[in-house]
N, CA, C and O atoms as a MOPAC input file, in Angstrom:
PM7 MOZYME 1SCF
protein

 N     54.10400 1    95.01300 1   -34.21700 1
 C     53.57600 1    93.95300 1   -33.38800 1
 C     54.27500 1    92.64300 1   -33.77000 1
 O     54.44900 1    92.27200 1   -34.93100 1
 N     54.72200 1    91.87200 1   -32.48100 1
 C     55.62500 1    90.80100 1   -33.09000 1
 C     54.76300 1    89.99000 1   -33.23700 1
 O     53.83300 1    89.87500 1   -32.43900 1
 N     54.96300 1    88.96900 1   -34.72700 1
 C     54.28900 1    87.65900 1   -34.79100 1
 C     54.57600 1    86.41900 1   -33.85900 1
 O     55.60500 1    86.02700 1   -33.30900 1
 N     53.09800 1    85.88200 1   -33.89200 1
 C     52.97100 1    84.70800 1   -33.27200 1
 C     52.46700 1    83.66700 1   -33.66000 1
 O     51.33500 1    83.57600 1   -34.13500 1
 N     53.82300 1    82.11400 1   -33.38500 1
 C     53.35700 1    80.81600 1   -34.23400 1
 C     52.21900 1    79.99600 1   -34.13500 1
 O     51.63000 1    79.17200 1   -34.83500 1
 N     52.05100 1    80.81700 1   -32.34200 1
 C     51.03500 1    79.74500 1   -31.61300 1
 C     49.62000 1    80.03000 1   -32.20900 1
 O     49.21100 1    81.18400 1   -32.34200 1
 N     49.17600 1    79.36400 1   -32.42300 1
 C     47.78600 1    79.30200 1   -32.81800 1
 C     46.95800 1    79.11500 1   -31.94800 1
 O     47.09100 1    77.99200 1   -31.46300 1
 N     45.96100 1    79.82700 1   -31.40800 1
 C     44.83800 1    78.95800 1   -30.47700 1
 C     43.23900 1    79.13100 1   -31.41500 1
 O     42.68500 1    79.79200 1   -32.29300 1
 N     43.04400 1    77.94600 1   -30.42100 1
 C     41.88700 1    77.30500 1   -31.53200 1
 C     40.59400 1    76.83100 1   -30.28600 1
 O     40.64200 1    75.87000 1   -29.51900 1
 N     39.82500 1    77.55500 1   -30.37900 1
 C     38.58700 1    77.96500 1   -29.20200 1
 C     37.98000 1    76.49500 1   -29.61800 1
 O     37.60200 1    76.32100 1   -30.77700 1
 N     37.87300 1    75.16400 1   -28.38600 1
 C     36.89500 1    74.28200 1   -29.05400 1
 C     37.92000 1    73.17100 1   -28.38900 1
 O     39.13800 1    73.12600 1   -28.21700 1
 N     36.65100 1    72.17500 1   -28.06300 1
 C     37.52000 1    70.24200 1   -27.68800 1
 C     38.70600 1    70.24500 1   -28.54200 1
 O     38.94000 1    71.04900 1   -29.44500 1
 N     39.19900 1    69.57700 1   -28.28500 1
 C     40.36200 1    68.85800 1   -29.13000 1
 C     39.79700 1    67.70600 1   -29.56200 1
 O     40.21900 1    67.43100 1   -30.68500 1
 N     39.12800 1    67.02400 1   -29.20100 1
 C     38.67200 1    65.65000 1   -29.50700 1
 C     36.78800 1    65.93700 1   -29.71200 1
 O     35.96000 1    65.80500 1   -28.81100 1
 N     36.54900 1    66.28500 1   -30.93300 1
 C     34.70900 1    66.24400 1   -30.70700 1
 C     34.47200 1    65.04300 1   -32.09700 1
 O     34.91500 1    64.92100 1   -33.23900 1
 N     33.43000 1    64.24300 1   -31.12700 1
 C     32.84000 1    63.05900 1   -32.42000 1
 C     31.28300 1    63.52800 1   -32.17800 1
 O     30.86200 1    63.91500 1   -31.08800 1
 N     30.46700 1    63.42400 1   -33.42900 1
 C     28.90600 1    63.74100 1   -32.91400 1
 C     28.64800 1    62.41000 1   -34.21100 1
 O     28.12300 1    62.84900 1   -35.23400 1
 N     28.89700 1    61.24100 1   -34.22000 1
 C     27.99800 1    60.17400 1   -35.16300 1
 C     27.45800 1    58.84200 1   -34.55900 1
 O     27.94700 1    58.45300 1   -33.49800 1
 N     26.53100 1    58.15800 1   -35.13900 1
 C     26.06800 1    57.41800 1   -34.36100 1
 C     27.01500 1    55.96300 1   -33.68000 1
 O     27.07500 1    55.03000 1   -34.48100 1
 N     27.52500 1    55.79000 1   -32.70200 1
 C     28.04800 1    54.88000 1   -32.01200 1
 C     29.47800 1    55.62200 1   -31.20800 1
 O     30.21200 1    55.13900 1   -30.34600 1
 N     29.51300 1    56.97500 1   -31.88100 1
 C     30.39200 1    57.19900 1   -31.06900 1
 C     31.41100 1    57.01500 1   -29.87200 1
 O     32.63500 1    56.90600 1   -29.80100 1
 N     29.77200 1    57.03700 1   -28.43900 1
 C     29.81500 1    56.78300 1   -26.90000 1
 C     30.80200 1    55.51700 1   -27.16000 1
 O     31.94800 1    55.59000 1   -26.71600 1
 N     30.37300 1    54.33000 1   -27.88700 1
 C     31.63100 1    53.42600 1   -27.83300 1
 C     32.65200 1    53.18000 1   -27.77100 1
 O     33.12900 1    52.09100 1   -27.44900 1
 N     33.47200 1    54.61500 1   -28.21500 1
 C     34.53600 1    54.98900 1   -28.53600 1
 C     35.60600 1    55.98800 1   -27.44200 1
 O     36.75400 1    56.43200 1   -27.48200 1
 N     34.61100 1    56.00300 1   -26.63500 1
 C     35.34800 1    57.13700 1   -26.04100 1
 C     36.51000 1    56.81100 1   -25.42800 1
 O     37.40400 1    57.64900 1   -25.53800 1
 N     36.81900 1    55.54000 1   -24.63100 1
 C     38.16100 1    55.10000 1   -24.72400 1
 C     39.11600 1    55.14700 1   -25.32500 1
 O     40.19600 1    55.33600 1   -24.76600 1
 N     38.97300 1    54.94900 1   -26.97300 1
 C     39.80100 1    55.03300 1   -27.72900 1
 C     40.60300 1    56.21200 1   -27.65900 1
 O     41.77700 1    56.30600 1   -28.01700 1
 N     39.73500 1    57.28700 1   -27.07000 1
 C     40.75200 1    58.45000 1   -27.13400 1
 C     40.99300 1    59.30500 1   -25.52800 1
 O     41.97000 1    60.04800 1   -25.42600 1
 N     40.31300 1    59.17800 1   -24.68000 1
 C     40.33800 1    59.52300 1   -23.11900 1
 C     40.60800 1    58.09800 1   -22.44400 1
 O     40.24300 1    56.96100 1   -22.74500 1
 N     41.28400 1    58.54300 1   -21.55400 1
 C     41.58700 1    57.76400 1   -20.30100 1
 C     40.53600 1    57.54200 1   -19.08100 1
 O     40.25800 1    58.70700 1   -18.79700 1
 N     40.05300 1    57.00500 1   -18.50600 1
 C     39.59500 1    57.47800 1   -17.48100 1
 C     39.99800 1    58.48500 1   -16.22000 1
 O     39.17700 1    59.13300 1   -15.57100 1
 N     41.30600 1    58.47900 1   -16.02900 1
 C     41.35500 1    59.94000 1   -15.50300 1
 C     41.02100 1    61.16200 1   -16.21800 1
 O     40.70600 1    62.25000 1   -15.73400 1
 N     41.18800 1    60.67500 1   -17.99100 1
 C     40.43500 1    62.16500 1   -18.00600 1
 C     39.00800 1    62.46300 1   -18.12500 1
 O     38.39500 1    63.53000 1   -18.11600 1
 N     38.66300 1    61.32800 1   -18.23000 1
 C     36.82800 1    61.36300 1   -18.42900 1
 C     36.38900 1    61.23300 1   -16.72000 1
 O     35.38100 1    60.52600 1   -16.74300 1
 N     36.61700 1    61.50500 1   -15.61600 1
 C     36.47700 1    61.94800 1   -14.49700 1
 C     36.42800 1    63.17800 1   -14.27500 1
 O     35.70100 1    63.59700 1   -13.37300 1
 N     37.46700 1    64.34000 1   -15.32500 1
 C     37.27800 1    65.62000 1   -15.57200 1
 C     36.87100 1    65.93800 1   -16.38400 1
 O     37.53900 1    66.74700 1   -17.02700 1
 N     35.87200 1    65.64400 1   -16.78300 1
 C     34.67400 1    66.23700 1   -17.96500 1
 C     33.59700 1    66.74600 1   -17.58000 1
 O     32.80900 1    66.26200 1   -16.76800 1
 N     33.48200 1    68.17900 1   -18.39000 1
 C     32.70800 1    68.71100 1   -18.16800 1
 C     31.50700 1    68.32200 1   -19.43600 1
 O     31.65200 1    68.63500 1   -20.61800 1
 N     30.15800 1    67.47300 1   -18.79300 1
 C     28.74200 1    67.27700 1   -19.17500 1
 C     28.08200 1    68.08500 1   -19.95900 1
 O     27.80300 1    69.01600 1   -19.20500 1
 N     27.54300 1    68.39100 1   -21.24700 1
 C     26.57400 1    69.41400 1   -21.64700 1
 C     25.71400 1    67.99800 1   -21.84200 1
 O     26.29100 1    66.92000 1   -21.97700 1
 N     24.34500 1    68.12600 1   -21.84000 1
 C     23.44500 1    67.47600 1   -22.21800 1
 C     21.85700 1    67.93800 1   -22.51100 1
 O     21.30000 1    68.41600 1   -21.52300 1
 N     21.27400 1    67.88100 1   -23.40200 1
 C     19.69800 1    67.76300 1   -24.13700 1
 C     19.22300 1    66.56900 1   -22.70500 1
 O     20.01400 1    65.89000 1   -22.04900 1
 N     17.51300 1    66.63900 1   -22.53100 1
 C     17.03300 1    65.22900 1   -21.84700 1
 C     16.88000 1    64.27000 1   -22.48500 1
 O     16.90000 1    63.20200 1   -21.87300 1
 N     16.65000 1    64.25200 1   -24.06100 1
 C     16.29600 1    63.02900 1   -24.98600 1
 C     17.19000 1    62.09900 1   -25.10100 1
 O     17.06200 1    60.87500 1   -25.12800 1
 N     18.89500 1    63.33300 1   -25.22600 1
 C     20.04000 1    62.81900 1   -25.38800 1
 C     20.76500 1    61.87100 1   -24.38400 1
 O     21.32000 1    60.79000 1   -24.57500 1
 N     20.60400 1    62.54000 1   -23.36700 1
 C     20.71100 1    61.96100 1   -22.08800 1
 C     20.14000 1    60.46000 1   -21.76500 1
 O     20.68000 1    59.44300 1   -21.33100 1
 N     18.93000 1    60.75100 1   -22.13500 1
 C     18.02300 1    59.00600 1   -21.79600 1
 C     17.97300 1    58.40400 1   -22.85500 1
 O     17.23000 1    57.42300 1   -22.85800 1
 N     18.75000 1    58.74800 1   -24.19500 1
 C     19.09100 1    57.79600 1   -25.06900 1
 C     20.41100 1    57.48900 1   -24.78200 1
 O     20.72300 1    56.41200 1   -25.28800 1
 N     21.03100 1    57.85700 1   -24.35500 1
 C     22.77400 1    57.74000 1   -23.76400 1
 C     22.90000 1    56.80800 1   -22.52600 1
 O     23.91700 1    56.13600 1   -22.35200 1
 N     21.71900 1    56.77900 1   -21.56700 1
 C     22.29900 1    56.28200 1   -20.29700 1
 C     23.30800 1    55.18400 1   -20.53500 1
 O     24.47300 1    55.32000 1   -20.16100 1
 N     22.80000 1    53.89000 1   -21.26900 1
 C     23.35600 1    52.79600 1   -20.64900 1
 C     24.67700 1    52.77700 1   -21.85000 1
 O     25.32800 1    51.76800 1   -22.11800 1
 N     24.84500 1    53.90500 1   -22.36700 1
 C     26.33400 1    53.89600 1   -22.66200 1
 C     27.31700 1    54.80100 1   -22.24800 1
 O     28.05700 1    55.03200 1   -23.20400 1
 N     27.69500 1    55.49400 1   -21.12000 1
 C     27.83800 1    56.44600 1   -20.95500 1
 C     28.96600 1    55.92400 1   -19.96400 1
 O     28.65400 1    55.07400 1   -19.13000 1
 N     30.21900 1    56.38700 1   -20.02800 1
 C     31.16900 1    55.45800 1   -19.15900 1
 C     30.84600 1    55.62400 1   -17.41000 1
 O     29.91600 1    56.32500 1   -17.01200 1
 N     31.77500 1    54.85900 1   -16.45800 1
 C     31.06200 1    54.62200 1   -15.13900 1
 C     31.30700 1    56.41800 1   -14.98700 1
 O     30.31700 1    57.12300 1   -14.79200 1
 N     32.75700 1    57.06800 1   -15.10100 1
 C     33.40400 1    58.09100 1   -14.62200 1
 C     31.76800 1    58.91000 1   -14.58300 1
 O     31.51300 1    59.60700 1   -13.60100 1
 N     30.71000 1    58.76000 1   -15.72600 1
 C     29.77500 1    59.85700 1   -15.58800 1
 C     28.88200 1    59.64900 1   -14.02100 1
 O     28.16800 1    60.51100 1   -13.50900 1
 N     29.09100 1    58.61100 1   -13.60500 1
 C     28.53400 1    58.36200 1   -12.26200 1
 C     29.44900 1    59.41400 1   -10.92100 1
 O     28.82500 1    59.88300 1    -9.96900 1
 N     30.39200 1    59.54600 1   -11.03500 1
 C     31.45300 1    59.90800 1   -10.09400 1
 C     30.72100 1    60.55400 1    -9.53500 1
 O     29.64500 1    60.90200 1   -10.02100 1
 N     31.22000 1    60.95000 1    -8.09600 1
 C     30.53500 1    62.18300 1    -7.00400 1
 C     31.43000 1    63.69600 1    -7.78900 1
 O     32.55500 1    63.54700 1    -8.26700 1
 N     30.91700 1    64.68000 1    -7.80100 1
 C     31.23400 1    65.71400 1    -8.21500 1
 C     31.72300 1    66.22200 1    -9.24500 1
 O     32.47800 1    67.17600 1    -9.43300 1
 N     30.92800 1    65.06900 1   -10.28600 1
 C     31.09900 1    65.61100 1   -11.78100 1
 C     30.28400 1    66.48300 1   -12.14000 1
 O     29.12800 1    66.49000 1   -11.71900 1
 N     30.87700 1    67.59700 1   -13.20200 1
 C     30.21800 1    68.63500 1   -14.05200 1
 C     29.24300 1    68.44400 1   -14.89200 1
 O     29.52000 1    68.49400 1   -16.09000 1
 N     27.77600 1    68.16300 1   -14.45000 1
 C     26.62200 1    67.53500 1   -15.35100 1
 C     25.81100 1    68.77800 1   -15.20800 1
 O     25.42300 1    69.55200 1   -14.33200 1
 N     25.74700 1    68.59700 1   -16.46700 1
 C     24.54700 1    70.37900 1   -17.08600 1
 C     23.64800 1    69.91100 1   -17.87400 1
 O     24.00700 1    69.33300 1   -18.90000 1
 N     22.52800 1    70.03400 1   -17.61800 1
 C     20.81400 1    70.12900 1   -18.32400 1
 C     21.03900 1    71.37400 1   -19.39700 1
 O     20.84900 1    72.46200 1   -18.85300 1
 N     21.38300 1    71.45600 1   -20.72900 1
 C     21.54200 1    72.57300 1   -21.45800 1
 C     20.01800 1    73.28900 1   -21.66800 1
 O     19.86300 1    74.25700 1   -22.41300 1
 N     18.93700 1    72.67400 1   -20.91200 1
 C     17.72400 1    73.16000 1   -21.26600 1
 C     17.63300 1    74.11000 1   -20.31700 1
 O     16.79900 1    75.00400 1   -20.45600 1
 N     18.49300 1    74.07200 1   -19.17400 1
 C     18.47700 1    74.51900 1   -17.87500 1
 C     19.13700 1    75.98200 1   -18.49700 1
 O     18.56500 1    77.07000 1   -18.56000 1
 N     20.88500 1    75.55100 1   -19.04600 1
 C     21.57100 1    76.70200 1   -19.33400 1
 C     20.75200 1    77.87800 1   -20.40900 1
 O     20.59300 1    79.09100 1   -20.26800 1
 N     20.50500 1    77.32800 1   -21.05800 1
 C     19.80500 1    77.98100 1   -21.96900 1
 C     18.25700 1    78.77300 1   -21.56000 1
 O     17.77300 1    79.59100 1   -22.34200 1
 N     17.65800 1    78.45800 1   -20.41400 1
 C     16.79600 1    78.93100 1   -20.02300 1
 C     16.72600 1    80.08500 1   -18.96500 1
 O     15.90200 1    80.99900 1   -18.97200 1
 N     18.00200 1    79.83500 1   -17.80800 1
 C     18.72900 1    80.99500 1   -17.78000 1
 C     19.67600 1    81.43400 1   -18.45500 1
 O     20.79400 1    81.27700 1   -17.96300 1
 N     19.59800 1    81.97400 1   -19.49700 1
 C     20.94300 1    82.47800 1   -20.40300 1
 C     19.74700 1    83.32800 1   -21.09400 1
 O     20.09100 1    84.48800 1   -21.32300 1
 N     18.18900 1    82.95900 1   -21.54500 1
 C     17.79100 1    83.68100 1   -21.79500 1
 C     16.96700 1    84.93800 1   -20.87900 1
 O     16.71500 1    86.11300 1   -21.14200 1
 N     16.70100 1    84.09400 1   -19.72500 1
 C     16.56800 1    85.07700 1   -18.44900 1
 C     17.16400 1    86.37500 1   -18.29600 1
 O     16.75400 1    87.53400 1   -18.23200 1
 N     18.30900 1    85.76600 1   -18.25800 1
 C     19.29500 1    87.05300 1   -17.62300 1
 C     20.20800 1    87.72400 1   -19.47000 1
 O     21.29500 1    88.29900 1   -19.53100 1
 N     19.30700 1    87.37800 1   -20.65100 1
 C     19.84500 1    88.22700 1   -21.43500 1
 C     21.49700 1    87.87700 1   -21.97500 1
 O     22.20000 1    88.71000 1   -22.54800 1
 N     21.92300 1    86.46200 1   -21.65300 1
 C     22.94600 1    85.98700 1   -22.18800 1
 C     23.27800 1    86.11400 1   -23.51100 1
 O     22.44800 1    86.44600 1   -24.35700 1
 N     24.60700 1    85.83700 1   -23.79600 1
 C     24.79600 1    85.37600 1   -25.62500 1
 C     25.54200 1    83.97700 1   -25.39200 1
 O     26.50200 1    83.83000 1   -24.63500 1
 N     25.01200 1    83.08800 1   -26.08000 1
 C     25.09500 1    81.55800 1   -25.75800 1
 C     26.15300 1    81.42900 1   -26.65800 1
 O     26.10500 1    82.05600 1   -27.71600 1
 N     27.42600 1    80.46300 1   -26.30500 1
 C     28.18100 1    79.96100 1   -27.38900 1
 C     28.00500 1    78.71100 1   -27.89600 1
 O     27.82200 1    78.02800 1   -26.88800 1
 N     27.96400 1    78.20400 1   -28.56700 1
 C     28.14000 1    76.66000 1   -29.14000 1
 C     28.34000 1    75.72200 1   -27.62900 1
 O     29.07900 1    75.87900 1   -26.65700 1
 N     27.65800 1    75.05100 1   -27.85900 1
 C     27.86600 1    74.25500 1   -26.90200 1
 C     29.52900 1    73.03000 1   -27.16800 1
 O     29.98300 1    72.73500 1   -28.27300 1
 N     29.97600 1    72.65600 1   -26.09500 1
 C     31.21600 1    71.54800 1   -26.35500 1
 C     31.66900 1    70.78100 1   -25.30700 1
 O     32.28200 1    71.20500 1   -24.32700 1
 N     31.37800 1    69.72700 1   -25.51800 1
 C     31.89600 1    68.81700 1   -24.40200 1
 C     33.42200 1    68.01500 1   -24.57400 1
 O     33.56000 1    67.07300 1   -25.35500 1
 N     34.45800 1    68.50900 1   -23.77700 1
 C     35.74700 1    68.25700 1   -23.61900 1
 C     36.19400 1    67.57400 1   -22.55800 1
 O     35.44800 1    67.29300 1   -21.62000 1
 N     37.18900 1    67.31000 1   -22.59100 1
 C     38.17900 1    66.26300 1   -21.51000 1
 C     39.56600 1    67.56600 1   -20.85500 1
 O     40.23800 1    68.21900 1   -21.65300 1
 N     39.67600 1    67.65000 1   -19.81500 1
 C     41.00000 1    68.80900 1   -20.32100 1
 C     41.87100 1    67.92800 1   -18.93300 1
 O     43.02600 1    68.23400 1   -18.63600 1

């Protein structure tokens, strides 16, 4: 079997989880790419987040998920849940 250099690595490229983070998110996304982000969100998290949360999360036909939602069908239908991760791609 021939070797391979490439490495892949399951997961964001960019994950921050500390407090002030949301401030930051410029520093490393653009707004074109935070227009293609896909949303995981808690409700606590969410309504402690609103009023920092860049405009792009307003956009018409962004990927916004209630993880209370996913997780509630996931146990419905007998899912296996992965880690949750919110990315820019």
């Amino acid at each position: 079997m021939p070797h391979n250099p490439i490495r892949v690595v399951v997961g964001p490229a960019n994950y921050f989880s500390h407090p002030g983070s949301l401030n930051h998110l410029h520093d490393f996304f653009t707004d074109e790419q935070l227009s293609r982000v896909v949303w995981i969100y808690g409700e606590r998290a969410i309504a402690a987040a609103q009023t920092k949360l860049p405009p792009a999360f307003e956009l018409p036909g962004q990927s916004i998920f209630c993880f209370a939602v996913i997780a509630a069908k996931a146990m419905y239908n007998n899912w296996r849940l992965s880690p949750v991760t919110i990315a820019a791609w």
